[in-house]
PDB file of C-alpha atoms in Angstrom:
ATOM      1  CA  LEU A   1      20.321 -42.759  11.148  1.00  0.00           C
ATOM      2  CA  LYS A   2      18.241 -40.205  13.415  1.00  0.00           C
ATOM      3  CA  GLN A   3      15.194 -41.976  12.091  1.00  0.00           C
ATOM      4  CA  SER A   4      16.768 -45.751  12.813  1.00  0.00           C
ATOM      5  CA  PHE A   5      17.207 -44.137  16.313  1.00  0.00           C
ATOM      6  CA  GLY A   6      13.914 -43.380  17.428  1.00  0.00           C
ATOM      7  CA  PHE A   7      12.803 -46.338  15.253  1.00  0.00           C
ATOM      8  CA  PHE A   8      14.694 -48.594  17.863  1.00  0.00           C
ATOM      9  CA  ASN A   9      14.593 -45.903  20.515  1.00  0.00           C
ATOM     10  CA  PRO A  10      11.539 -43.469  20.654  1.00  0.00           C
ATOM     11  CA  HIS A  11      12.501 -42.083  23.987  1.00  0.00           C
ATOM     12  CA  LEU A  12      15.986 -40.618  22.445  1.00  0.00           C
ATOM     13  CA  ASN A  13      16.672 -37.617  21.581  1.00  0.00           C
ATOM     14  CA  VAL A  14      18.429 -37.265  18.754  1.00  0.00           C
ATOM     15  CA  HIS A  15      20.892 -34.144  17.648  1.00  0.00           C
ATOM     16  CA  VAL A  16      22.187 -33.652  14.491  1.00  0.00           C
ATOM     17  CA  LEU A  17      25.476 -30.957  14.002  1.00  0.00           C
ATOM     18  CA  PRO A  18      24.306 -28.909  11.330  1.00  0.00           C
ATOM     19  CA  GLY A  19      26.662 -27.998   8.582  1.00  0.00           C
ATOM     20  CA  PHE A  20      26.627 -24.444   6.441  1.00  0.00           C
ATOM     21  CA  ASP A  21      24.578 -24.309   3.016  1.00  0.00           C
ATOM     22  CA  VAL A  22      26.726 -23.357   1.037  1.00  0.00           C
ATOM     23  CA  SER A  23      30.319 -23.763  -0.250  1.00  0.00           C
ATOM     24  CA  PRO A  24      33.019 -21.312   1.439  1.00  0.00           C
ATOM     25  CA  TYR A  25      34.045 -20.053  -3.013  1.00  0.00           C
ATOM     26  CA  SER A  26      30.089 -20.333  -3.542  1.00  0.00           C
ATOM     27  CA  ASN A  27      30.195 -16.442  -3.041  1.00  0.00           C
ATOM     28  CA  LEU A  28      27.281 -16.950  -0.628  1.00  0.00           C
ATOM     29  CA  TYR A  29      27.092 -16.392   3.119  1.00  0.00           C
ATOM     30  CA  PRO A  30      26.194 -19.540   5.954  1.00  0.00           C
ATOM     31  CA  ASN A  31      22.558 -19.148   6.915  1.00  0.00           C
ATOM     32  CA  GLU A  32      22.276 -17.715  10.587  1.00  0.00           C
ATOM     33  CA  ARG A  33      18.919 -19.953  11.089  1.00  0.00           C
ATOM     34  CA  ALA A  34      21.809 -22.535  10.894  1.00  0.00           C
ATOM     35  CA  ILE A  35      25.159 -20.767  12.710  1.00  0.00           C
ATOM     36  CA  ALA A  36      22.493 -20.447  15.632  1.00  0.00           C
ATOM     37  CA  ARG A  37      21.589 -24.420  15.045  1.00  0.00           C
ATOM     38  CA  ARG A  38      24.992 -25.185  15.721  1.00  0.00           C
ATOM     39  CA  MET A  39      25.396 -23.125  19.049  1.00  0.00           C
ATOM     40  CA  ALA A  40      22.512 -25.231  20.027  1.00  0.00           C
ATOM     41  CA  TRP A  41      23.734 -28.645  19.090  1.00  0.00           C
ATOM     42  CA  LEU A  42      27.359 -27.381  21.375  1.00  0.00           C
ATOM     43  CA  HIS A  43      24.839 -26.064  24.200  1.00  0.00           C
ATOM     44  CA  ARG A  44      23.091 -28.944  24.694  1.00  0.00           C
ATOM     45  CA  ALA A  45      26.334 -31.627  23.882  1.00  0.00           C
ATOM     46  CA  SER A  46      28.192 -29.784  26.713  1.00  0.00           C
ATOM     47  CA  HIS A  47      24.887 -30.435  28.763  1.00  0.00           C
ATOM     48  CA  ALA A  48      24.216 -33.963  27.934  1.00  0.00           C
ATOM     49  CA  GLN A  49      21.543 -35.716  29.302  1.00  0.00           C
ATOM     50  CA  LEU A  50      20.408 -39.486  29.798  1.00  0.00           C
ATOM     51  CA  ASN A  51      18.942 -40.637  26.444  1.00  0.00           C
ATOM     52  CA  ASP A  52      20.366 -37.875  24.198  1.00  0.00           C
ATOM     53  CA  VAL A  53      22.344 -38.577  20.880  1.00  0.00           C
ATOM     54  CA  PHE A  54      24.595 -36.255  19.289  1.00  0.00           C
ATOM     55  CA  ILE A  55      25.116 -37.386  15.806  1.00  0.00           C
ATOM     56  CA  ALA A  56      27.916 -35.031  14.286  1.00  0.00           C
ATOM     57  CA  PRO A  57      28.360 -35.564   9.937  1.00  0.00           C
ATOM     58  CA  ILE A  58      31.610 -35.221   8.562  1.00  0.00           C
ATOM     59  CA  MET A  59      30.716 -32.091   6.902  1.00  0.00           C
ATOM     60  CA  SER A  60      29.413 -30.551   9.544  1.00  0.00           C
ATOM     61  CA  LEU A  61      31.725 -31.407  11.476  1.00  0.00           C
ATOM     62  CA  LEU A  62      35.102 -29.982   9.655  1.00  0.00           C
ATOM     63  CA  GLN A  63      33.897 -26.344   9.879  1.00  0.00           C
ATOM     64  CA  ARG A  64      35.431 -25.075  12.859  1.00  0.00           C
ATOM     65  CA  THR A  65      33.988 -23.829  15.652  1.00  0.00           C
ATOM     66  CA  LEU A  66      35.084 -21.781  19.298  1.00  0.00           C
ATOM     67  CA  PRO A  67      36.817 -23.819  21.754  1.00  0.00           C
ATOM     68  CA  PHE A  68      34.325 -25.476  25.071  1.00  0.00           C
ATOM     69  CA  GLU A  69      35.816 -23.027  27.675  1.00  0.00           C
ATOM     70  CA  ASN A  70      34.972 -19.860  24.710  1.00  0.00           C
ATOM     71  CA  LEU A  71      31.521 -21.534  24.895  1.00  0.00           C
ATOM     72  CA  HIS A  72      31.154 -21.874  28.403  1.00  0.00           C
ATOM     73  CA  ASN A  73      32.512 -18.474  29.540  1.00  0.00           C
ATOM     74  CA  ARG A  74      30.374 -16.930  27.349  1.00  0.00           C
ATOM     75  CA  THR A  75      26.605 -18.673  28.587  1.00  0.00           C
ATOM     76  CA  HIS A  76      24.806 -16.282  30.900  1.00  0.00           C
ATOM     77  CA  ILE A  77      21.794 -17.913  32.780  1.00  0.00           C
ATOM     78  CA  LEU A  78      19.176 -15.395  33.558  1.00  0.00           C
ATOM     79  CA  GLN A  79      16.839 -15.419  36.592  1.00  0.00           C
ATOM     80  CA  PRO A  80      14.509 -12.998  38.316  1.00  0.00           C
ATOM     81  CA  ASN A  81      16.315 -10.310  40.466  1.00  0.00           C
ATOM     82  CA  HIS A  82      19.948 -10.825  38.639  1.00  0.00           C
ATOM     83  CA  ASP A  83      21.177  -7.316  37.339  1.00  0.00           C
ATOM     84  CA  LEU A  84      21.897  -6.812  33.780  1.00  0.00           C
ATOM     85  CA  PRO A  85      25.499  -5.748  32.907  1.00  0.00           C
ATOM     86  CA  ASP A  86      25.123  -1.681  32.141  1.00  0.00           C
ATOM     87  CA  ASP A  87      25.373  -1.511  28.760  1.00  0.00           C
ATOM     88  CA  ILE A  88      23.018  -3.664  27.401  1.00  0.00           C
ATOM     89  CA  HIS A  89      23.841  -3.491  23.882  1.00  0.00           C
ATOM     90  CA  GLU A  90      27.463  -4.287  24.413  1.00  0.00           C
ATOM     91  CA  PHE A  91      26.653  -7.441  26.346  1.00  0.00           C
ATOM     92  CA  PHE A  92      24.683  -8.723  23.350  1.00  0.00           C
ATOM     93  CA  HIS A  93      27.145  -7.650  20.791  1.00  0.00           C
ATOM     94  CA  ASN A  94      29.555  -9.113  22.336  1.00  0.00           C
ATOM     95  CA  LEU A  95      27.658 -12.404  22.173  1.00  0.00           C
ATOM     96  CA  GLY A  96      26.916 -11.575  18.312  1.00  0.00           C
ATOM     97  CA  TYR A  97      23.507 -10.429  19.522  1.00  0.00           C
ATOM     98  CA  ALA A  98      21.560  -7.932  16.698  1.00  0.00           C
ATOM     99  CA  SER A  99      19.349  -5.621  17.813  1.00  0.00           C
ATOM    100  CA  VAL A 100      16.353  -5.127  16.071  1.00  0.00           C
ATOM    101  CA  PRO A 101      12.916  -2.713  16.970  1.00  0.00           C
ATOM    102  CA  LEU A 102      11.258  -6.612  16.363  1.00  0.00           C
ATOM    103  CA  VAL A 103      11.971 -10.030  17.544  1.00  0.00           C
ATOM    104  CA  GLU A 104      11.642 -12.194  14.651  1.00  0.00           C
ATOM    105  CA  ASP A 105      14.344 -14.711  14.228  1.00  0.00           C
ATOM    106  CA  VAL A 106      16.916 -16.065  16.797  1.00  0.00           C
ATOM    107  CA  GLY A 107      19.908 -14.018  17.458  1.00  0.00           C
ATOM    108  CA  THR A 108      18.322 -10.730  18.053  1.00  0.00           C
ATOM    109  CA  TYR A 109      17.112  -8.588  20.632  1.00  0.00           C
ATOM    110  CA  SER A 110      14.559  -5.504  20.978  1.00  0.00           C
ATOM    111  CA  PHE A 111      15.266  -3.492  24.649  1.00  0.00           C
ATOM    112  CA  ARG A 112      12.147  -0.810  24.602  1.00  0.00           C
ATOM    113  CA  GLY A 113      12.121   0.806  28.078  1.00  0.00           C
ATOM    114  CA  GLY A 114      11.277  -2.032  30.694  1.00  0.00           C
ATOM    115  CA  ILE A 115      11.320  -4.433  28.487  1.00  0.00           C
ATOM    116  CA  LEU A 116      13.675  -6.474  26.652  1.00  0.00           C
ATOM    117  CA  ASP A 117      13.019  -9.389  24.319  1.00  0.00           C
ATOM    118  CA  VAL A 118      15.995 -11.974  23.237  1.00  0.00           C
ATOM    119  CA  PHE A 119      15.609 -15.454  21.686  1.00  0.00           C
ATOM    120  CA  SER A 120      18.666 -17.357  22.268  1.00  0.00           C
ATOM    121  CA  PRO A 121      19.662 -20.564  19.926  1.00  0.00           C
ATOM    122  CA  ALA A 122      19.445 -22.662  23.988  1.00  0.00           C
ATOM    123  CA  HIS A 123      15.397 -22.535  23.674  1.00  0.00           C
ATOM    124  CA  GLU A 124      12.394 -22.945  21.394  1.00  0.00           C
ATOM    125  CA  TYR A 125      11.103 -20.016  21.996  1.00  0.00           C
ATOM    126  CA  PRO A 126      12.191 -15.813  22.344  1.00  0.00           C
ATOM    127  CA  VAL A 127      11.990 -14.653  26.037  1.00  0.00           C
ATOM    128  CA  ARG A 128      10.189 -11.429  27.178  1.00  0.00           C
ATOM    129  CA  LEU A 129      12.040  -9.842  30.312  1.00  0.00           C
ATOM    130  CA  GLU A 130      10.103  -6.975  32.214  1.00  0.00           C
ATOM    131  CA  LEU A 131      12.695  -5.011  34.221  1.00  0.00           C
ATOM    132  CA  PHE A 132      13.040  -3.105  37.369  1.00  0.00           C
ATOM    133  CA  ALA A 133      15.906  -0.535  36.427  1.00  0.00           C
ATOM    134  CA  ASN A 134      18.798  -3.428  34.954  1.00  0.00           C
ATOM    135  CA  THR A 135      17.271  -6.023  37.617  1.00  0.00           C
ATOM    136  CA  ILE A 136      15.495  -8.642  36.198  1.00  0.00           C
ATOM    137  CA  ASP A 137      11.628  -8.971  36.961  1.00  0.00           C
ATOM    138  CA  THR A 138       9.873 -11.423  35.815  1.00  0.00           C
ATOM    139  CA  LEU A 139      10.373 -13.608  32.304  1.00  0.00           C
ATOM    140  CA  ARG A 140       7.912 -15.096  30.164  1.00  0.00           C
ATOM    141  CA  PHE A 141       8.313 -17.063  26.529  1.00  0.00           C
ATOM    142  CA  PHE A 142       6.522 -15.680  23.865  1.00  0.00           C
ATOM    143  CA  ASP A 143       5.428 -16.762  20.672  1.00  0.00           C
ATOM    144  CA  LEU A 144       6.918 -15.187  17.230  1.00  0.00           C
ATOM    145  CA  GLN A 145       3.879 -14.808  15.247  1.00  0.00           C
ATOM    146  CA  THR A 146       1.820 -12.834  17.950  1.00  0.00           C
ATOM    147  CA  GLN A 147       4.731 -11.673  20.024  1.00  0.00           C
ATOM    148  CA  ARG A 148       2.205 -11.643  22.846  1.00  0.00           C
ATOM    149  CA  SER A 149       3.482 -13.722  25.961  1.00  0.00           C
ATOM    150  CA  LEU A 150       2.620 -18.266  25.958  1.00  0.00           C
ATOM    151  CA  PRO A 151       0.061 -19.102  28.496  1.00  0.00           C
ATOM    152  CA  SER A 152       1.055 -21.102  31.309  1.00  0.00           C
ATOM    153  CA  THR A 153      -0.795 -24.244  31.875  1.00  0.00           C
ATOM    154  CA  ASP A 154      -0.096 -27.393  33.858  1.00  0.00           C
ATOM    155  CA  THR A 155       1.323 -28.710  30.571  1.00  0.00           C
ATOM    156  CA  ALA A 156       2.738 -26.226  29.314  1.00  0.00           C
ATOM    157  CA  GLN A 157       5.352 -25.377  32.610  1.00  0.00           C
ATOM    158  CA  VAL A 158       8.310 -24.210  30.230  1.00  0.00           C
ATOM    159  CA  HIS A 159       6.133 -21.289  29.068  1.00  0.00           C
ATOM    160  CA  ALA A 160       6.689 -19.467  32.378  1.00  0.00           C
ATOM    161  CA  PRO A 161      10.470 -20.678  32.839  1.00  0.00           C
ATOM    162  CA  ASN A 162      12.678 -19.750  36.807  1.00  0.00           C
ATOM    163  CA  GLU A 163      15.350 -19.644  34.591  1.00  0.00           C
ATOM    164  CA  PHE A 164      16.588 -18.550  30.607  1.00  0.00           C
ATOM    165  CA  VAL A 165      19.847 -19.438  29.485  1.00  0.00           C
ATOM    166  CA  LEU A 166      21.351 -17.104  26.853  1.00  0.00           C
ATOM    167  CA  ILE A 167      24.506 -18.549  24.904  1.00  0.00           C
ATOM    168  CA  PRO A 168      25.988 -16.520  21.615  1.00  0.00           C
ATOM    169  CA  CYS A 169      24.614 -17.087  18.688  1.00  0.00           C
ATOM    170  CA  ARG A 170      27.677 -17.192  16.379  1.00  0.00           C
ATOM    171  CA  GLU A 171      30.826 -19.034  16.783  1.00  0.00           C
ATOM    172  CA  ILE A 172      32.455 -16.174  16.324  1.00  0.00           C
ATOM    173  CA  ASP A 173      33.868 -14.742  19.454  1.00  0.00           C
ATOM    174  CA  PHE A 174      35.207 -10.566  18.695  1.00  0.00           C
ATOM    175  CA  ASN A 175      37.739  -9.208  21.683  1.00  0.00           C
ATOM    176  CA  GLY A 176      41.435  -7.524  21.775  1.00  0.00           C
ATOM    177  CA  GLU A 177      43.345 -10.603  21.445  1.00  0.00           C
ATOM    178  CA  THR A 178      40.896 -12.357  18.547  1.00  0.00           C
ATOM    179  CA  GLN A 179      40.374  -9.387  16.254  1.00  0.00           C
ATOM    180  CA  GLN A 180      44.382  -8.393  16.209  1.00  0.00           C
ATOM    181  CA  ARG A 181      45.002 -12.616  15.402  1.00  0.00           C
ATOM    182  CA  ALA A 182      42.688 -12.188  12.567  1.00  0.00           C
ATOM    183  CA  SER A 183      43.687  -8.846  11.274  1.00  0.00           C
ATOM    184  CA  ILE A 184      47.562 -10.186  10.757  1.00  0.00           C
ATOM    185  CA  LYS A 185      46.101 -13.396   9.457  1.00  0.00           C
ATOM    186  CA  PHE A 186      43.892 -11.802   6.874  1.00  0.00           C
ATOM    187  CA  LYS A 187      46.792  -9.585   5.461  1.00  0.00           C
ATOM    188  CA  ALA A 188      48.827 -12.217   5.331  1.00  0.00           C
ATOM    189  CA  SER A 189      46.743 -14.335   3.294  1.00  0.00           C
ATOM    190  CA  LEU A 190      46.447 -11.723   0.794  1.00  0.00           C
ATOM    191  CA  ALA A 191      50.079 -11.710  -0.366  1.00  0.00           C
ATOM    192  CA  ASN A 192      50.770 -12.727  -4.071  1.00  0.00           C
ATOM    193  CA  ARG A 193      46.993 -13.084  -4.260  1.00  0.00           C
ATOM    194  CA  ASN A 194      44.762 -11.030  -6.751  1.00  0.00           C
ATOM    195  CA  TYR A 195      41.758  -9.543  -5.056  1.00  0.00           C
ATOM    196  CA  ASP A 196      39.417  -6.693  -5.000  1.00  0.00           C
ATOM    197  CA  GLU A 197      41.311  -3.841  -3.208  1.00  0.00           C
ATOM    198  CA  GLU A 198      37.693  -2.408  -1.516  1.00  0.00           C
ATOM    199  CA  GLU A 199      36.733  -5.421  -0.534  1.00  0.00           C
ATOM    200  CA  ALA A 200      39.663  -6.305   0.929  1.00  0.00           C
ATOM    201  CA  GLN A 201      40.123  -2.826   3.212  1.00  0.00           C
ATOM    202  CA  GLN A 202      36.490  -3.399   4.240  1.00  0.00           C
ATOM    203  CA  ILE A 203      36.599  -7.113   5.925  1.00  0.00           C
ATOM    204  CA  SER A 204      39.947  -5.425   7.623  1.00  0.00           C
ATOM    205  CA  ARG A 205      37.920  -2.726   8.997  1.00  0.00           C
ATOM    206  CA  SER A 206      35.391  -4.935  10.049  1.00  0.00           C
ATOM    207  CA  LEU A 207      38.096  -7.119  11.356  1.00  0.00           C
ATOM    208  CA  ALA A 208      39.895  -4.450  13.472  1.00  0.00           C
ATOM    209  CA  LYS A 209      36.263  -2.976  14.906  1.00  0.00           C
ATOM    210  CA  GLY A 210      35.234  -6.425  15.713  1.00  0.00           C
ATOM    211  CA  GLN A 211      32.391  -5.763  13.731  1.00  0.00           C
ATOM    212  CA  TYR A 212      29.777  -8.764  12.469  1.00  0.00           C
ATOM    213  CA  PHE A 213      29.776  -9.273   8.718  1.00  0.00           C
ATOM    214  CA  HIS A 214      28.190 -11.496   6.156  1.00  0.00           C
ATOM    215  CA  GLY A 215      31.311 -14.427   5.490  1.00  0.00           C
ATOM    216  CA  VAL A 216      33.291 -14.155   8.460  1.00  0.00           C
ATOM    217  CA  GLU A 217      32.494 -17.561   9.493  1.00  0.00           C
ATOM    218  CA  PHE A 218      34.220 -18.692   6.782  1.00  0.00           C
ATOM    219  CA  LEU A 219      37.451 -16.842   7.444  1.00  0.00           C
TER     220      LEU A 219
END
């Protein structure tokens, strides 16, 4: 269907909602890049432009996601001269990002002194923020392979953006309300079932602490 749209009108921007690449019963976990692509689709769909077309295959649509209000309230526009929160690590953790020594994949960030690298699903490239204390001084997209800033030319103004859109990289929002509700429902789901007690306790602890773990999306 996407190819057909492109054939009849090459000016259309066609976005397909990805589904999970594994079954909930496969004992495997969905690819984090697929989750990030889903978040990118949701963000683009909530900011649809002329010539945008959005396709949601049935299996992709069956997987529950976060409400629009939640995505809207947790989307941040980062610009020069804007201040970041005092606790940068907590800020990114609440959005589902993982702290890494070197940003090599979407949904990760690296904080080294006055340099903050982060890869948001809303963009094709990761961004490098130069900070003065907690204030954004400059921002530039950079290449994952070379870790060097992308050149800014007349044909590539996107490489030196005026703003950067930071969206959640997961469809899970851990907060006091959702953690408590998930913990209660998970414990209730164990009634009259055979299950691995150690694994169940580990999941319960992770839910209570708001810690992401493999397969949490299936819950």
